[in-house]
Amino acid sequence: MGNSAGDNGRDTHGAADFARLRAEEFGYLDETHQIYLDHTGAAPVPRSLPAAHAARLGGAAYGNPHTESPASAASTELVEAARRRVLRFLDADPAEYTVVFTANASQAVKLVGEAYPFGGRTGSLLLTQDNHNSVNGVREFARTAGAKAGLVPFDGNALRVSDAAVRRALTGRRRGLFCYPAQSNFSGVRHPLEWVAEARAAGWHTLLDAAAYLPTGTLSLRRVPADFTVVSWYKVFGYPSGVGSLVARREALAALRRPWFAGGTIKVVSARARWHRMARAPEAFEDGTPDFHAVPQLVTGLDWYEDVGAAAVAAHVDRLTGRLLAGLAGLRRRDGGPLVHVYGPRDTERRGGTVALNVLDRQGRVVDERIVARECAAAGISVRTGCFCNPGAGEEAFAIAPRLLRRTGARRRRADTIDGYIRRLGLPSGGAVRVSPGIANTPEDIDRFVEFLAETFSAGTPVSEGLAPRLVC
């Protein structure tokens, strides 16, 4: 897998090491006869991490950190240690960067979007077409402020965003906030990390979405100096969930203007005179009480992950992804046609371990992804189906004309359903199947999944009766 920066570990683990890791930390998958292939959604929980959490909580008292009691001081010390550990993992200079703890990556994005000074020629928004909806949603803050919002399209090549178009947009007349994912959560494509330095050199602030990237990629913020980087830790090492981070350059954070305040974010406030003074970052961005039980577990999780070795994980997932892509390419229907269609790169060059596909029927038509989901669930296989909160990638993958999208969006009705939109767009299905191998997998998992597809779909499509309506995109 290409396009990583930094050195968070050497590739010192081979197949035997990951087989042992599977037995020791993820043995419950075999004990319950499950194949887990949704690492882009969340990494499975290693057995040792919640055990370490329970041992810590059972050994001392920890209190709300917003005071100076012994229990509060103990929590404060652990939270600050977690902040330092995150910066070390991302090779970020503490004098230049700080860490804001959030509930998830989406909240981290929202903190930037709601406080960014949109408006005028220096307050524009630039998005790539490949973005998670958490980032797409920033355009509503820009729209409310009357700011321009540009979109850099795909270049028609394996769901990659046009490099030349990015550079043209960055060197245009406007400046502001440029947002893009280091890795697509739809296709696994890795976009150039070099865009960060190019954007900053051109006068843009940069928001780098690293949520899908970090589980199999290393990142050095000394080499990739993003102003804002958003992270979801349960995608990296599984536990705890409910903790994300906004890793921000201190000077960029100082340029934000929060639209409200809450407990913990202020130094002093008057109710009657209606004035307040914000606390210094990062506290000014951590609304209410931080999760002082979960945040310290990031230290344990990062220590565990780096003991395995980030580069070793990347190489392991690279091998699994190559095995998966080769297996999928070899699947055939009875008439000799391909059984699956893969969206995005068909090899492991400049991509991560996320593969989006649709199964095809006897006539080469897309099989409703709900059928695939149902059959996978019955076989104990966990994959993800839908559009994965990435409409830009889905619109490109399914070749939906912009004019049709505009016309469909203009015909809004209160009783609209997801299935109604799908019918009006003329789509054969509501999304795709996302298969994402990761740290907990073995080559046997990949082989069993490929064999499952062959056995279940090569002779024909299972019946479609009884499929539930789609509730979300």
PDB file of C-alpha atoms in Angstrom, residues 33-232:
ATOM      1  CA  HIS A  33     -17.686 -19.048  13.770  1.00  0.00           C
ATOM      2  CA  GLN A  34     -17.576 -15.497  12.438  1.00  0.00           C
ATOM      3  CA  ILE A  35     -15.719 -13.939   9.544  1.00  0.00           C
ATOM      4  CA  TYR A  36     -15.237 -10.247  10.275  1.00  0.00           C
ATOM      5  CA  LEU A  37     -14.536  -8.136   7.178  1.00  0.00           C
ATOM      6  CA  ASP A  38     -15.666  -4.655   8.210  1.00  0.00           C
ATOM      7  CA  HIS A  39     -12.473  -3.115   9.589  1.00  0.00           C
ATOM      8  CA  THR A  40     -13.217   0.196   7.826  1.00  0.00           C
ATOM      9  CA  GLY A  41     -16.339   0.364   9.989  1.00  0.00           C
ATOM     10  CA  ALA A  42     -14.539  -0.627  13.194  1.00  0.00           C
ATOM     11  CA  ALA A  43     -11.654  -2.820  14.229  1.00  0.00           C
ATOM     12  CA  PRO A  44     -12.642  -5.802  16.419  1.00  0.00           C
ATOM     13  CA  VAL A  45     -11.797  -5.489  20.097  1.00  0.00           C
ATOM     14  CA  PRO A  46      -8.570  -7.193  21.252  1.00  0.00           C
ATOM     15  CA  ARG A  47      -9.278  -9.141  24.421  1.00  0.00           C
ATOM     16  CA  SER A  48      -6.452  -7.509  26.343  1.00  0.00           C
ATOM     17  CA  LEU A  49      -7.669  -3.908  25.983  1.00  0.00           C
ATOM     18  CA  PRO A  50     -10.965  -4.073  27.936  1.00  0.00           C
ATOM     19  CA  ALA A  51      -9.190  -6.307  30.468  1.00  0.00           C
ATOM     20  CA  ALA A  52      -6.574  -3.597  31.021  1.00  0.00           C
ATOM     21  CA  HIS A  53      -9.346  -0.987  31.283  1.00  0.00           C
ATOM     22  CA  ALA A  54     -11.194  -3.009  33.920  1.00  0.00           C
ATOM     23  CA  ALA A  55      -7.986  -3.501  35.900  1.00  0.00           C
ATOM     24  CA  ARG A  56      -7.268   0.243  35.921  1.00  0.00           C
ATOM     25  CA  LEU A  57     -10.803   1.216  36.961  1.00  0.00           C
ATOM     26  CA  GLY A  58     -10.768  -1.421  39.675  1.00  0.00           C
ATOM     27  CA  GLY A  59      -7.544  -0.116  41.157  1.00  0.00           C
ATOM     28  CA  ALA A  60      -8.183   3.560  41.886  1.00  0.00           C
ATOM     29  CA  ALA A  61     -10.810   6.299  41.977  1.00  0.00           C
ATOM     30  CA  TYR A  62     -11.082   8.683  39.015  1.00  0.00           C
ATOM     31  CA  GLY A  63     -13.310  11.752  39.059  1.00  0.00           C
ATOM     32  CA  ASN A  64     -14.535  14.570  36.855  1.00  0.00           C
ATOM     33  CA  PRO A  65     -11.308  16.390  35.928  1.00  0.00           C
ATOM     34  CA  HIS A  66     -12.673  19.930  36.277  1.00  0.00           C
ATOM     35  CA  THR A  67     -11.457  20.399  39.841  1.00  0.00           C
ATOM     36  CA  GLU A  68      -8.454  19.646  42.078  1.00  0.00           C
ATOM     37  CA  SER A  69      -9.516  16.711  44.252  1.00  0.00           C
ATOM     38  CA  PRO A  70      -7.244  13.636  44.286  1.00  0.00           C
ATOM     39  CA  ALA A  71      -9.650  11.695  42.069  1.00  0.00           C
ATOM     40  CA  SER A  72      -9.978  14.598  39.637  1.00  0.00           C
ATOM     41  CA  ALA A  73      -6.231  15.185  39.539  1.00  0.00           C
ATOM     42  CA  ALA A  74      -5.717  11.502  38.722  1.00  0.00           C
ATOM     43  CA  SER A  75      -8.099  11.810  35.747  1.00  0.00           C
ATOM     44  CA  THR A  76      -6.486  15.036  34.552  1.00  0.00           C
ATOM     45  CA  GLU A  77      -3.047  13.434  34.610  1.00  0.00           C
ATOM     46  CA  LEU A  78      -4.233  10.465  32.528  1.00  0.00           C
ATOM     47  CA  VAL A  79      -6.099  12.634  30.009  1.00  0.00           C
ATOM     48  CA  GLU A  80      -3.037  14.829  29.484  1.00  0.00           C
ATOM     49  CA  ALA A  81      -0.855  11.728  29.115  1.00  0.00           C
ATOM     50  CA  ALA A  82      -3.226  10.537  26.377  1.00  0.00           C
ATOM     51  CA  ARG A  83      -2.864  13.896  24.621  1.00  0.00           C
ATOM     52  CA  ARG A  84       0.911  13.540  24.613  1.00  0.00           C
ATOM     53  CA  ARG A  85       0.661   9.922  23.425  1.00  0.00           C
ATOM     54  CA  VAL A  86      -1.512  10.860  20.443  1.00  0.00           C
ATOM     55  CA  LEU A  87       0.958  13.555  19.401  1.00  0.00           C
ATOM     56  CA  ARG A  88       3.826  11.075  19.643  1.00  0.00           C
ATOM     57  CA  PHE A  89       1.931   8.508  17.544  1.00  0.00           C
ATOM     58  CA  LEU A  90       1.342  11.102  14.823  1.00  0.00           C
ATOM     59  CA  ASP A  91       4.889  12.519  15.066  1.00  0.00           C
ATOM     60  CA  ALA A  92       3.523  15.982  15.872  1.00  0.00           C
ATOM     61  CA  ASP A  93       5.554  18.654  17.643  1.00  0.00           C
ATOM     62  CA  PRO A  94       3.727  19.515  20.926  1.00  0.00           C
ATOM     63  CA  ALA A  95       4.861  23.123  20.550  1.00  0.00           C
ATOM     64  CA  GLU A  96       3.058  23.289  17.212  1.00  0.00           C
ATOM     65  CA  TYR A  97       0.101  20.916  17.646  1.00  0.00           C
ATOM     66  CA  THR A  98      -2.481  20.063  20.275  1.00  0.00           C
ATOM     67  CA  VAL A  99      -5.165  17.384  20.599  1.00  0.00           C
ATOM     68  CA  VAL A 100      -8.882  17.973  21.187  1.00  0.00           C
ATOM     69  CA  PHE A 101     -10.709  14.842  22.337  1.00  0.00           C
ATOM     70  CA  THR A 102     -14.118  14.321  20.761  1.00  0.00           C
ATOM     71  CA  ALA A 103     -16.817  11.657  20.684  1.00  0.00           C
ATOM     72  CA  ASN A 104     -15.831  10.640  17.151  1.00  0.00           C
ATOM     73  CA  ALA A 105     -14.282  11.887  13.916  1.00  0.00           C
ATOM     74  CA  SER A 106     -17.576  13.492  12.849  1.00  0.00           C
ATOM     75  CA  GLN A 107     -17.616  15.730  15.920  1.00  0.00           C
ATOM     76  CA  ALA A 108     -14.006  16.673  15.237  1.00  0.00           C
ATOM     77  CA  VAL A 109     -14.968  17.815  11.720  1.00  0.00           C
ATOM     78  CA  LYS A 110     -17.977  19.711  13.069  1.00  0.00           C
ATOM     79  CA  LEU A 111     -15.798  21.634  15.552  1.00  0.00           C
ATOM     80  CA  VAL A 112     -13.806  23.013  12.617  1.00  0.00           C
ATOM     81  CA  GLY A 113     -16.790  23.607  10.336  1.00  0.00           C
ATOM     82  CA  GLU A 114     -18.890  25.531  12.832  1.00  0.00           C
ATOM     83  CA  ALA A 115     -16.008  27.760  13.948  1.00  0.00           C
ATOM     84  CA  TYR A 116     -14.162  28.387  10.675  1.00  0.00           C
ATOM     85  CA  PRO A 117     -14.286  32.033   9.476  1.00  0.00           C
ATOM     86  CA  PHE A 118     -16.116  31.393   6.212  1.00  0.00           C
ATOM     87  CA  GLY A 119     -16.902  34.343   3.960  1.00  0.00           C
ATOM     88  CA  GLY A 120     -15.045  36.560   1.516  1.00  0.00           C
ATOM     89  CA  ARG A 121     -12.152  35.574  -0.734  1.00  0.00           C
ATOM     90  CA  THR A 122     -10.135  34.102   2.158  1.00  0.00           C
ATOM     91  CA  GLY A 123     -12.996  32.109   3.650  1.00  0.00           C
ATOM     92  CA  SER A 124     -13.994  29.702   0.884  1.00  0.00           C
ATOM     93  CA  LEU A 125     -14.471  25.939   1.114  1.00  0.00           C
ATOM     94  CA  LEU A 126     -12.920  23.382  -1.243  1.00  0.00           C
ATOM     95  CA  LEU A 127     -13.954  19.728  -1.119  1.00  0.00           C
ATOM     96  CA  THR A 128     -12.964  16.723  -3.176  1.00  0.00           C
ATOM     97  CA  GLN A 129     -15.806  14.653  -4.635  1.00  0.00           C
ATOM     98  CA  ASP A 130     -14.509  11.743  -2.578  1.00  0.00           C
ATOM     99  CA  ASN A 131     -15.423  12.660   1.004  1.00  0.00           C
ATOM    100  CA  HIS A 132     -17.342  11.213   3.927  1.00  0.00           C
ATOM    101  CA  ASN A 133     -20.626  12.943   4.701  1.00  0.00           C
ATOM    102  CA  SER A 134     -19.156  14.265   7.946  1.00  0.00           C
ATOM    103  CA  VAL A 135     -16.895  16.396   5.760  1.00  0.00           C
ATOM    104  CA  ASN A 136     -19.515  17.087   3.079  1.00  0.00           C
ATOM    105  CA  GLY A 137     -21.652  18.581   5.841  1.00  0.00           C
ATOM    106  CA  VAL A 138     -19.151  21.421   6.311  1.00  0.00           C
ATOM    107  CA  ARG A 139     -20.568  22.980   3.143  1.00  0.00           C
ATOM    108  CA  GLU A 140     -23.720  23.890   5.134  1.00  0.00           C
ATOM    109  CA  PHE A 141     -21.672  26.051   7.489  1.00  0.00           C
ATOM    110  CA  ALA A 142     -20.062  27.654   4.436  1.00  0.00           C
ATOM    111  CA  ARG A 143     -23.453  28.127   2.779  1.00  0.00           C
ATOM    112  CA  THR A 144     -24.891  29.804   5.884  1.00  0.00           C
ATOM    113  CA  ALA A 145     -21.960  32.239   5.882  1.00  0.00           C
ATOM    114  CA  GLY A 146     -22.441  32.990   2.189  1.00  0.00           C
ATOM    115  CA  ALA A 147     -19.088  31.456   1.275  1.00  0.00           C
ATOM    116  CA  LYS A 148     -18.122  29.866  -2.004  1.00  0.00           C
ATOM    117  CA  ALA A 149     -17.891  26.065  -1.957  1.00  0.00           C
ATOM    118  CA  GLY A 150     -15.916  24.356  -4.716  1.00  0.00           C
ATOM    119  CA  LEU A 151     -15.803  20.664  -5.620  1.00  0.00           C
ATOM    120  CA  VAL A 152     -12.864  18.864  -7.235  1.00  0.00           C
ATOM    121  CA  PRO A 153     -14.204  15.952  -9.329  1.00  0.00           C
ATOM    122  CA  PHE A 154     -12.928  12.471 -10.012  1.00  0.00           C
ATOM    123  CA  ASP A 155     -10.674  12.078 -13.033  1.00  0.00           C
ATOM    124  CA  GLY A 156     -12.443   8.978 -14.392  1.00  0.00           C
ATOM    125  CA  ASN A 157      -9.580   6.699 -13.382  1.00  0.00           C
ATOM    126  CA  ALA A 158     -10.429   4.045 -10.761  1.00  0.00           C
ATOM    127  CA  LEU A 159     -12.233   6.527  -8.471  1.00  0.00           C
ATOM    128  CA  ARG A 160      -9.206   8.779  -8.096  1.00  0.00           C
ATOM    129  CA  VAL A 161      -9.631  12.529  -7.720  1.00  0.00           C
ATOM    130  CA  SER A 162      -8.022  14.636 -10.414  1.00  0.00           C
ATOM    131  CA  ASP A 163      -4.582  15.697  -9.199  1.00  0.00           C
ATOM    132  CA  ALA A 164      -4.360  18.435 -11.826  1.00  0.00           C
ATOM    133  CA  ALA A 165      -7.803  19.768 -10.888  1.00  0.00           C
ATOM    134  CA  VAL A 166      -6.804  19.939  -7.212  1.00  0.00           C
ATOM    135  CA  ARG A 167      -3.743  21.990  -8.080  1.00  0.00           C
ATOM    136  CA  ARG A 168      -5.757  24.342 -10.313  1.00  0.00           C
ATOM    137  CA  ALA A 169      -8.294  24.910  -7.540  1.00  0.00           C
ATOM    138  CA  LEU A 170      -5.611  25.518  -4.931  1.00  0.00           C
ATOM    139  CA  THR A 171      -3.841  28.118  -7.052  1.00  0.00           C
ATOM    140  CA  GLY A 172      -7.020  29.954  -8.064  1.00  0.00           C
ATOM    141  CA  ARG A 173      -8.158  33.319  -6.780  1.00  0.00           C
ATOM    142  CA  ARG A 174      -9.781  32.116  -3.569  1.00  0.00           C
ATOM    143  CA  ARG A 175      -8.406  30.743  -0.305  1.00  0.00           C
ATOM    144  CA  GLY A 176      -9.998  29.129   2.726  1.00  0.00           C
ATOM    145  CA  LEU A 177     -10.439  25.556   3.986  1.00  0.00           C
ATOM    146  CA  PHE A 178      -9.463  22.550   1.828  1.00  0.00           C
ATOM    147  CA  CYS A 179     -10.845  19.187   3.012  1.00  0.00           C
ATOM    148  CA  TYR A 180     -10.078  15.711   1.717  1.00  0.00           C
ATOM    149  CA  PRO A 181      -9.603  12.125   2.933  1.00  0.00           C
ATOM    150  CA  ALA A 182      -6.176  10.527   3.097  1.00  0.00           C
ATOM    151  CA  GLN A 183      -8.008   7.332   2.150  1.00  0.00           C
ATOM    152  CA  SER A 184     -11.463   6.841   0.711  1.00  0.00           C
ATOM    153  CA  ASN A 185     -13.859   4.992   2.986  1.00  0.00           C
ATOM    154  CA  PHE A 186     -15.696   3.825  -0.172  1.00  0.00           C
ATOM    155  CA  SER A 187     -13.000   2.530  -2.513  1.00  0.00           C
ATOM    156  CA  GLY A 188      -9.824   2.410  -0.440  1.00  0.00           C
ATOM    157  CA  VAL A 189      -8.096   4.866  -2.806  1.00  0.00           C
ATOM    158  CA  ARG A 190      -5.290   6.818  -1.157  1.00  0.00           C
ATOM    159  CA  HIS A 191      -5.140  10.442  -2.197  1.00  0.00           C
ATOM    160  CA  PRO A 192      -1.782  12.246  -2.261  1.00  0.00           C
ATOM    161  CA  LEU A 193      -0.635  13.418   1.139  1.00  0.00           C
ATOM    162  CA  GLU A 194       1.480  15.955  -0.766  1.00  0.00           C
ATOM    163  CA  TRP A 195      -1.693  17.993  -1.313  1.00  0.00           C
ATOM    164  CA  VAL A 196      -1.443  19.151   2.316  1.00  0.00           C
ATOM    165  CA  ALA A 197       1.876  20.979   1.875  1.00  0.00           C
ATOM    166  CA  GLU A 198       0.811  22.298  -1.536  1.00  0.00           C
ATOM    167  CA  ALA A 199      -2.421  23.689  -0.099  1.00  0.00           C
ATOM    168  CA  ARG A 200      -0.692  25.344   2.845  1.00  0.00           C
ATOM    169  CA  ALA A 201       1.948  26.834   0.522  1.00  0.00           C
ATOM    170  CA  ALA A 202      -0.883  28.314  -1.567  1.00  0.00           C
ATOM    171  CA  GLY A 203      -2.472  29.914   1.505  1.00  0.00           C
ATOM    172  CA  TRP A 204      -5.181  27.360   2.349  1.00  0.00           C
ATOM    173  CA  HIS A 205      -5.987  25.771   5.662  1.00  0.00           C
ATOM    174  CA  THR A 206      -6.173  21.982   5.351  1.00  0.00           C
ATOM    175  CA  LEU A 207      -8.483  19.482   7.000  1.00  0.00           C
ATOM    176  CA  LEU A 208      -7.205  15.930   6.506  1.00  0.00           C
ATOM    177  CA  ASP A 209      -9.677  13.130   7.218  1.00  0.00           C
ATOM    178  CA  ALA A 210      -7.462  10.281   8.452  1.00  0.00           C
ATOM    179  CA  ALA A 211     -10.221   8.080   9.891  1.00  0.00           C
ATOM    180  CA  ALA A 212     -10.081   5.402   7.170  1.00  0.00           C
ATOM    181  CA  TYR A 213      -6.342   5.830   6.564  1.00  0.00           C
ATOM    182  CA  LEU A 214      -4.718   5.342   9.969  1.00  0.00           C
ATOM    183  CA  PRO A 215      -5.717   1.689  10.541  1.00  0.00           C
ATOM    184  CA  THR A 216      -3.261   0.683   7.796  1.00  0.00           C
ATOM    185  CA  GLY A 217      -1.215   3.825   7.154  1.00  0.00           C
ATOM    186  CA  THR A 218       1.384   5.778   9.085  1.00  0.00           C
ATOM    187  CA  LEU A 219       1.249   9.549   9.325  1.00  0.00           C
ATOM    188  CA  SER A 220       3.854  12.101  10.362  1.00  0.00           C
ATOM    189  CA  LEU A 221       2.485  15.598  10.881  1.00  0.00           C
ATOM    190  CA  ARG A 222       6.048  16.911  10.662  1.00  0.00           C
ATOM    191  CA  ARG A 223       6.129  15.692   7.056  1.00  0.00           C
ATOM    192  CA  VAL A 224       2.413  16.196   6.309  1.00  0.00           C
ATOM    193  CA  PRO A 225       1.704  19.484   8.129  1.00  0.00           C
ATOM    194  CA  ALA A 226      -2.108  19.470   8.083  1.00  0.00           C
ATOM    195  CA  ASP A 227      -3.789  22.265  10.019  1.00  0.00           C
ATOM    196  CA  PHE A 228      -6.573  19.930  11.170  1.00  0.00           C
ATOM    197  CA  THR A 229      -6.463  16.117  11.221  1.00  0.00           C
ATOM    198  CA  VAL A 230      -9.457  14.043  12.334  1.00  0.00           C
ATOM    199  CA  VAL A 231      -9.084  10.536  13.753  1.00  0.00           C
ATOM    200  CA  SER A 232     -11.389   7.761  14.941  1.00  0.00           C
TER     201      SER A 232
END
